[in-house]
Amino acid sequence: MPITVNGNEAELPHDPRVSLLDLLREDLHLFGAKKGCNQGACGACTVLVDGQRVLSCLTLAVQCEGRHVMTVEGLAGDNGLHPLQKAFIEHDGFQCGFCTPGQICSALGMAAEFDRGVPSVITEDFDDDGVALTPEEIRERMSGNLCRCGAHNGIVAAIAEVHAIQGDRTDSREAAA
Amino acid sequence: MSAVSNAGHPGTAVGLAANQWGQGDNPDPLIRHKHGLVGTSVSRIDGPLKVQGKATFAAEFVKEGLTYAALAFSTIAKGRIETLDTSAAEAAPGVVLVMTYKNAPRMKPMPLFMTAEKAAGGDNLPIMQDDRVHWNGQPIALVLAETQEQADFASSLVHATFKAEPSVTNFKEAKRRGTKTGEFGGGPLKLEIGDAEAALTQVPVSIDAQYSTPRHSHNAIEPHAATVAWDGDALLVHDASQAVVHTAWSLSSVFGIDESQVHVTSPYVGGGFGSKTLWQHQVLGAAASKLAGRPVRITLSREGVYRMVGGRSQTEQRVALGADKDGRLKAIIHTGVVAMSHQNALPEPFILATRGAYAADAFKLHVEVAQMDMLANTFMRAPGEAVGTFGLECALDELADKLGIDPVEIRILNEPDKHPTEGKPFSSRNIVEAWRTGAQRFGWAKRNAKPGSVRQGEWLIGMGCATGTYPYYRMPGGAARITLRKDGHARVEIAAHEMGMGTATAHSQVTADRLGLPLDQVTFGYGDSKMPGAVLAGGSQQSASIGAAIVAAQHALFAQLLILAGNASPLAGLRPEEVGGFNGGLVALADLARSESYASIMGRAGRDEIVVQEDAPPPMELQNWSMHSYGAMFCEARVNAVTGETRISRFLGSFDCGRILNAKTAASQFRGGIIMGLGLALMEETQFDERNGRIMNPSLAEYHVPAHMDVPEIDVIWNDIPDPHTPMGAHGIGEIGITGTAAAVANAVFNATGKRVRDLPLTLDKLM
Amino acid sequence: MTPFTYSRASDTASAVQFGAMAQAKYLGGGTNLVDLLRETIEQPSSLIDVTGLSSAITPTADGGLLIGAAAKNTALAEHRLVLSHYPMLTRSIVAGASAQIRNMATVGGNILQRTRCAYFYDTEGSRCNKRSLGQGCDAIDGFNRNHAILGASSSCVATHPSDMCVALAALDALVHLQGPTGARVIPLVDLHLLPDNDPGKETVLLPGELITAIELPSPLVGGRSTYRKVRDRASYAFALVSVAAILAVEDGKVTGVRLAFGGVAPKPWRAKKAENALLGAPATEATFRKAAEAELAHATPLSGNGFKVELAIRTVAALMTSLAGDQS
């Protein structure tokens, strides 16, 4: 069974040492996921595997057989940039742009985790269903993605804005139903 | 994206700026131009590429037949390689080449940064030319293989033994062996005015304290990398660089080829902060590529960055301040010792800010150097000021506390009316205003002057402040080419750099305003050594350098356009200084009815494009004025009374940095500097094992930089007062944010707890 | 990485069969092992991927919980029964690493992760008895801020880095093992070994033995619990000191207590001395502090981590006091 990357099937490497990150970059020439440390310390290589945010540098490519990988390159659709990509631009959620694909993929995974009720270390009450995705919650949940240029404020603002808009949309759908 | 356009906006023609700076009161007319693109929040033009992962960084150039490099490093600080067994590595699968001093091509050492106009080298040592070891972590072998996995594995099979020689890896021992006065910018880091020591004994109030700061690493998230290929004797390097022309020239010197044979590109740089210059890896990559006859990708491992790319050195500072009972400074003493390697020439110049910060009668400033056997230290964001302001601004806080004077007021009280040690007038210094507006916005008046008096649960809360300052520089070497097409599109090309500062965006705005074009009719080319100029992205000088170069080229462009326009044009008879860019063409400044579009002028002349290239004039403005960026930094810190953990809950930077070119990207530059300053204050330290000179936290897991959770919402404001003596009225903004920040944090921590921590970082053990 | 073969285990029996072969290593989420492979600290010739084995989280007959060792850390932290019955476990997990790593790491792998001692990691340049017995330990007189103050030896001062395990230790978790010669169940606190003279031997696991599940006994009746982690960065950093505490108080007296420390010892440290001092004692800050002092009375701080003694004591006192306050 091959691996699926952004909807396209790809061959797994023969050498099991090849990380998912190196497969993406060196074999598939998808350079969006970045090698910032290659040791799981910076988050720049974050991609979504079956919807979960993971570090592609610590994932052996062979472990992803049959799985669906989404990288930042798979985000923009026929209608242009993903809302989160637009929000990152609008809020200046990056400077050099190197950690950016990882931040964006991580933010997508983070929002899904939050929406299904995964608590964070600063979530005070696990029983409270009304926990809001505050800037502080975003900061904690995004702390695995380092940024050295100091775009943290813009990143958090972009994520908060998009999550709030999508939350509104969900709420209005529920209200209509 | 803000689709702001000035095209067609009547009355907004921008005349030529005088193509000379610092010659009297002749400000850039762009300063008066209030309704253009400059100053607005244009989103960065490379944003769409970056958010899609489509911006091509140095390690992302695809080449036919590419090989991958991995390095092995020394494990002693000084001595010789005794044995070097590469047989297992050579026999490993996929290996193309193992290069050591035994087979590396003959190369000259890198020209050491700042020793020649275009020197870019981080050190001046022979690179794999002999068996000598100069620091713990020096590369001793390079393996090339078909894949990165193969190269990495083979490099682990290189076995070396070393014959160690006595080395100095202990700072105390280095100092014991004797220090010498540091040199910076061609002069000694030593300045005495009056007898400061004597003055100190004669004042009613004084502070005399020792401050220390550890080593720091830049930690750009992009590791240093280069994709290298030879074509005969021509060398192509796709680099991560903040100095493409310097790097090309320096590499040509290393390989003994003509400068024109080296082509360095660097379209995107994943953070630099002073580190992305020429280090040994580009040389090694090029040497291996030459030997193997194949293109090479050399990406330093994160550990490799720590082993091979220097950072900020450690400092020990004495700051003594003497004042009268009203708080007026009489004596300022700032002296101390820094560690420096034998193979570089940057003594961390921590007194730079002190030279011009405050008025006083007597000064004694001195940086001494203790040499150590270690990786070459280097420039890191605000070299000197970042750590020097920690000592100075903490000491001033201590003095204010002793005097019972508000820390903001003591700074305003000691505001000099001219540069206190050079005597030159200030070109533009409005720090008092920045203090006043900042204090009001931050709610400084609510600060309780008594330390340890505000508490919420376990958390002690305090406020602190400090002055940030960084010089305005404009280095020689600026040059620009403008290509104006008949369709009214202008392309500016400068061998400058975009590491995330927003350079390309801001200067597209500037060019659009100057030429009277909409933003989408301007492109900004940079990051290529074949382009004009030798513009360093360093010293916060790049914008001034680019700005002056564009003005110079614009003079040539307008002159040519007027010649082409000829007598048939409404512009006939006008001189370049009598016209301005407006609505896609030129207009007479004195009579807006006299205008002609670029398309019309060029069409009539039968020209598809005009290409002009000019050098920027020398930076005479620096001869006549003292020029600096300033910041009033305010911090609110919370310190846990149980654990000593410190959290920054609020921060405000109130800046006086001339005209701001792009509000959005400038705010990010300010914030970025401040956040690196928070790291400097709270957590950052490159752990140098003094037993053997080895860096022991070569990892982003062990070297802590601020994570999201460490960074509160950071407020930045600026007074936007243009400097009449600089291009665009602007000052540099890339480094100012990190200055003063650590002191503001430490002063806030003191206000919160009553504990004065004088050695960074402010880890919890110092506050328990 | 040294070359290896890779295979995916479809069931425990075949995993153990392959795992018993020389130079074989089980692979979970890879968050630590892949790094160790890259550093050539681990050089197995074959990797057996056990992430496909049981990850089920199911209630046990006696009111506890059985957790398949392949369960991801996040899956465990967000599980309904964990959130409601073992919230301290969730708190410990989400205090660890980053969300990405928690999404990858398995429970079994988390338990068996190795120390992050910088000298252990520096294969070329530093001496380490854990990597190579008899070399010596460069950490003892080096940078040892993150190192142990309890349970270390003159051969090794490394700490176990897990947060989750600290909670598991306090929860009296049991570890289900399957080996070539059969299955057994041992307390988690007996799984990890102190370094003594052979720091390379970190657990009691026999060759080929695989962690198949973790079992949590039913929660302590009337107990309040929480986890507090103190570190050098606000998030995404290993613990300097962490404390997992369960406390039951009746009429102002401690009727039940379980206490474990992280960041201070080569293994998740169950603070039995402190527990013994507290049972039946008045639930006051002074007794909590005294109990913590008793636990740390024999601490052996190093040049760079002496502050951990007081930090641990203070953290325990504050944490227990707040737990007691919740019940008053």
PDB file of C-alpha atoms in Angstrom, chain B residues 62-137:
ATOM      1  CA  VAL B  62      16.730  20.832  -7.015  1.00  0.00           C
ATOM      2  CA  LYS B  63      19.817  19.772  -8.968  1.00  0.00           C
ATOM      3  CA  GLU B  64      20.512  16.832 -11.228  1.00  0.00           C
ATOM      4  CA  GLY B  65      22.946  14.434  -9.580  1.00  0.00           C
ATOM      5  CA  LEU B  66      22.796  16.137  -6.201  1.00  0.00           C
ATOM      6  CA  THR B  67      24.867  14.686  -3.380  1.00  0.00           C
ATOM      7  CA  TYR B  68      24.328  15.243   0.321  1.00  0.00           C
ATOM      8  CA  ALA B  69      26.939  16.246   2.859  1.00  0.00           C
ATOM      9  CA  ALA B  70      27.386  15.355   6.504  1.00  0.00           C
ATOM     10  CA  LEU B  71      30.149  16.436   8.853  1.00  0.00           C
ATOM     11  CA  ALA B  72      32.199  14.972  11.680  1.00  0.00           C
ATOM     12  CA  PHE B  73      33.529  17.311  14.352  1.00  0.00           C
ATOM     13  CA  SER B  74      36.508  17.533  16.661  1.00  0.00           C
ATOM     14  CA  THR B  75      36.066  16.757  20.334  1.00  0.00           C
ATOM     15  CA  ILE B  76      39.017  18.678  21.730  1.00  0.00           C
ATOM     16  CA  ALA B  77      39.527  22.407  21.968  1.00  0.00           C
ATOM     17  CA  LYS B  78      43.118  22.556  20.755  1.00  0.00           C
ATOM     18  CA  GLY B  79      45.688  20.190  19.388  1.00  0.00           C
ATOM     19  CA  ARG B  80      46.165  17.874  16.451  1.00  0.00           C
ATOM     20  CA  ILE B  81      44.274  15.126  14.762  1.00  0.00           C
ATOM     21  CA  GLU B  82      46.403  12.113  15.582  1.00  0.00           C
ATOM     22  CA  THR B  83      44.620   9.451  13.585  1.00  0.00           C
ATOM     23  CA  LEU B  84      41.746   9.805  11.192  1.00  0.00           C
ATOM     24  CA  ASP B  85      40.241   6.559   9.976  1.00  0.00           C
ATOM     25  CA  THR B  86      37.789   7.080   7.151  1.00  0.00           C
ATOM     26  CA  SER B  87      37.861   3.569   5.708  1.00  0.00           C
ATOM     27  CA  ALA B  88      34.566   2.457   7.192  1.00  0.00           C
ATOM     28  CA  ALA B  89      32.892   5.654   6.061  1.00  0.00           C
ATOM     29  CA  GLU B  90      34.287   5.295   2.558  1.00  0.00           C
ATOM     30  CA  ALA B  91      33.005   1.728   2.373  1.00  0.00           C
ATOM     31  CA  ALA B  92      29.517   2.616   3.568  1.00  0.00           C
ATOM     32  CA  PRO B  93      26.657   2.368   1.079  1.00  0.00           C
ATOM     33  CA  GLY B  94      26.083   5.368  -1.147  1.00  0.00           C
ATOM     34  CA  VAL B  95      29.210   7.239  -0.167  1.00  0.00           C
ATOM     35  CA  VAL B  96      30.660   9.388  -2.936  1.00  0.00           C
ATOM     36  CA  LEU B  97      33.489  11.059  -1.118  1.00  0.00           C
ATOM     37  CA  VAL B  98      35.069  11.444   2.280  1.00  0.00           C
ATOM     38  CA  MET B  99      36.993  14.690   2.503  1.00  0.00           C
ATOM     39  CA  THR B 100      39.496  15.482   5.220  1.00  0.00           C
ATOM     40  CA  TYR B 101      42.585  17.650   5.473  1.00  0.00           C
ATOM     41  CA  LYS B 102      44.395  14.882   3.630  1.00  0.00           C
ATOM     42  CA  ASN B 103      42.520  15.291   0.364  1.00  0.00           C
ATOM     43  CA  ALA B 104      40.748  18.632   0.511  1.00  0.00           C
ATOM     44  CA  PRO B 105      41.722  21.037  -2.255  1.00  0.00           C
ATOM     45  CA  ARG B 106      44.125  23.800  -1.325  1.00  0.00           C
ATOM     46  CA  MET B 107      42.194  26.848  -0.173  1.00  0.00           C
ATOM     47  CA  LYS B 108      42.977  30.115   1.481  1.00  0.00           C
ATOM     48  CA  PRO B 109      41.301  31.001   4.796  1.00  0.00           C
ATOM     49  CA  MET B 110      38.153  33.042   4.626  1.00  0.00           C
ATOM     50  CA  PRO B 111      38.669  36.804   4.748  1.00  0.00           C
ATOM     51  CA  LEU B 112      37.534  37.687   8.243  1.00  0.00           C
ATOM     52  CA  PHE B 113      34.373  39.753   8.453  1.00  0.00           C
ATOM     53  CA  MET B 114      35.027  43.522   8.714  1.00  0.00           C
ATOM     54  CA  THR B 115      38.700  43.204   7.726  1.00  0.00           C
ATOM     55  CA  ALA B 116      37.993  44.106   4.089  1.00  0.00           C
ATOM     56  CA  GLU B 117      35.086  45.804   2.362  1.00  0.00           C
ATOM     57  CA  LYS B 118      33.492  42.557   1.259  1.00  0.00           C
ATOM     58  CA  ALA B 119      34.953  40.136   3.773  1.00  0.00           C
ATOM     59  CA  ALA B 120      32.295  37.792   5.120  1.00  0.00           C
ATOM     60  CA  GLY B 121      34.128  35.029   6.993  1.00  0.00           C
ATOM     61  CA  GLY B 122      33.239  34.097  10.521  1.00  0.00           C
ATOM     62  CA  ASP B 123      36.848  33.082  11.156  1.00  0.00           C
ATOM     63  CA  ASN B 124      40.203  33.263   9.424  1.00  0.00           C
ATOM     64  CA  LEU B 125      41.457  29.748  10.009  1.00  0.00           C
ATOM     65  CA  PRO B 126      42.725  27.254   7.437  1.00  0.00           C
ATOM     66  CA  ILE B 127      39.758  25.054   6.508  1.00  0.00           C
ATOM     67  CA  MET B 128      40.629  21.362   6.400  1.00  0.00           C
ATOM     68  CA  GLN B 129      44.165  22.189   5.304  1.00  0.00           C
ATOM     69  CA  ASP B 130      46.088  20.563   8.125  1.00  0.00           C
ATOM     70  CA  ASP B 131      45.727  18.449  11.219  1.00  0.00           C
ATOM     71  CA  ARG B 132      45.349  21.397  13.578  1.00  0.00           C
ATOM     72  CA  VAL B 133      42.310  21.651  15.835  1.00  0.00           C
ATOM     73  CA  HIS B 134      41.326  25.137  16.963  1.00  0.00           C
ATOM     74  CA  TRP B 135      38.054  24.579  18.753  1.00  0.00           C
ATOM     75  CA  ASN B 136      35.892  21.836  20.128  1.00  0.00           C
ATOM     76  CA  GLY B 137      33.442  21.160  17.339  1.00  0.00           C
TER      77      GLY B 137
END
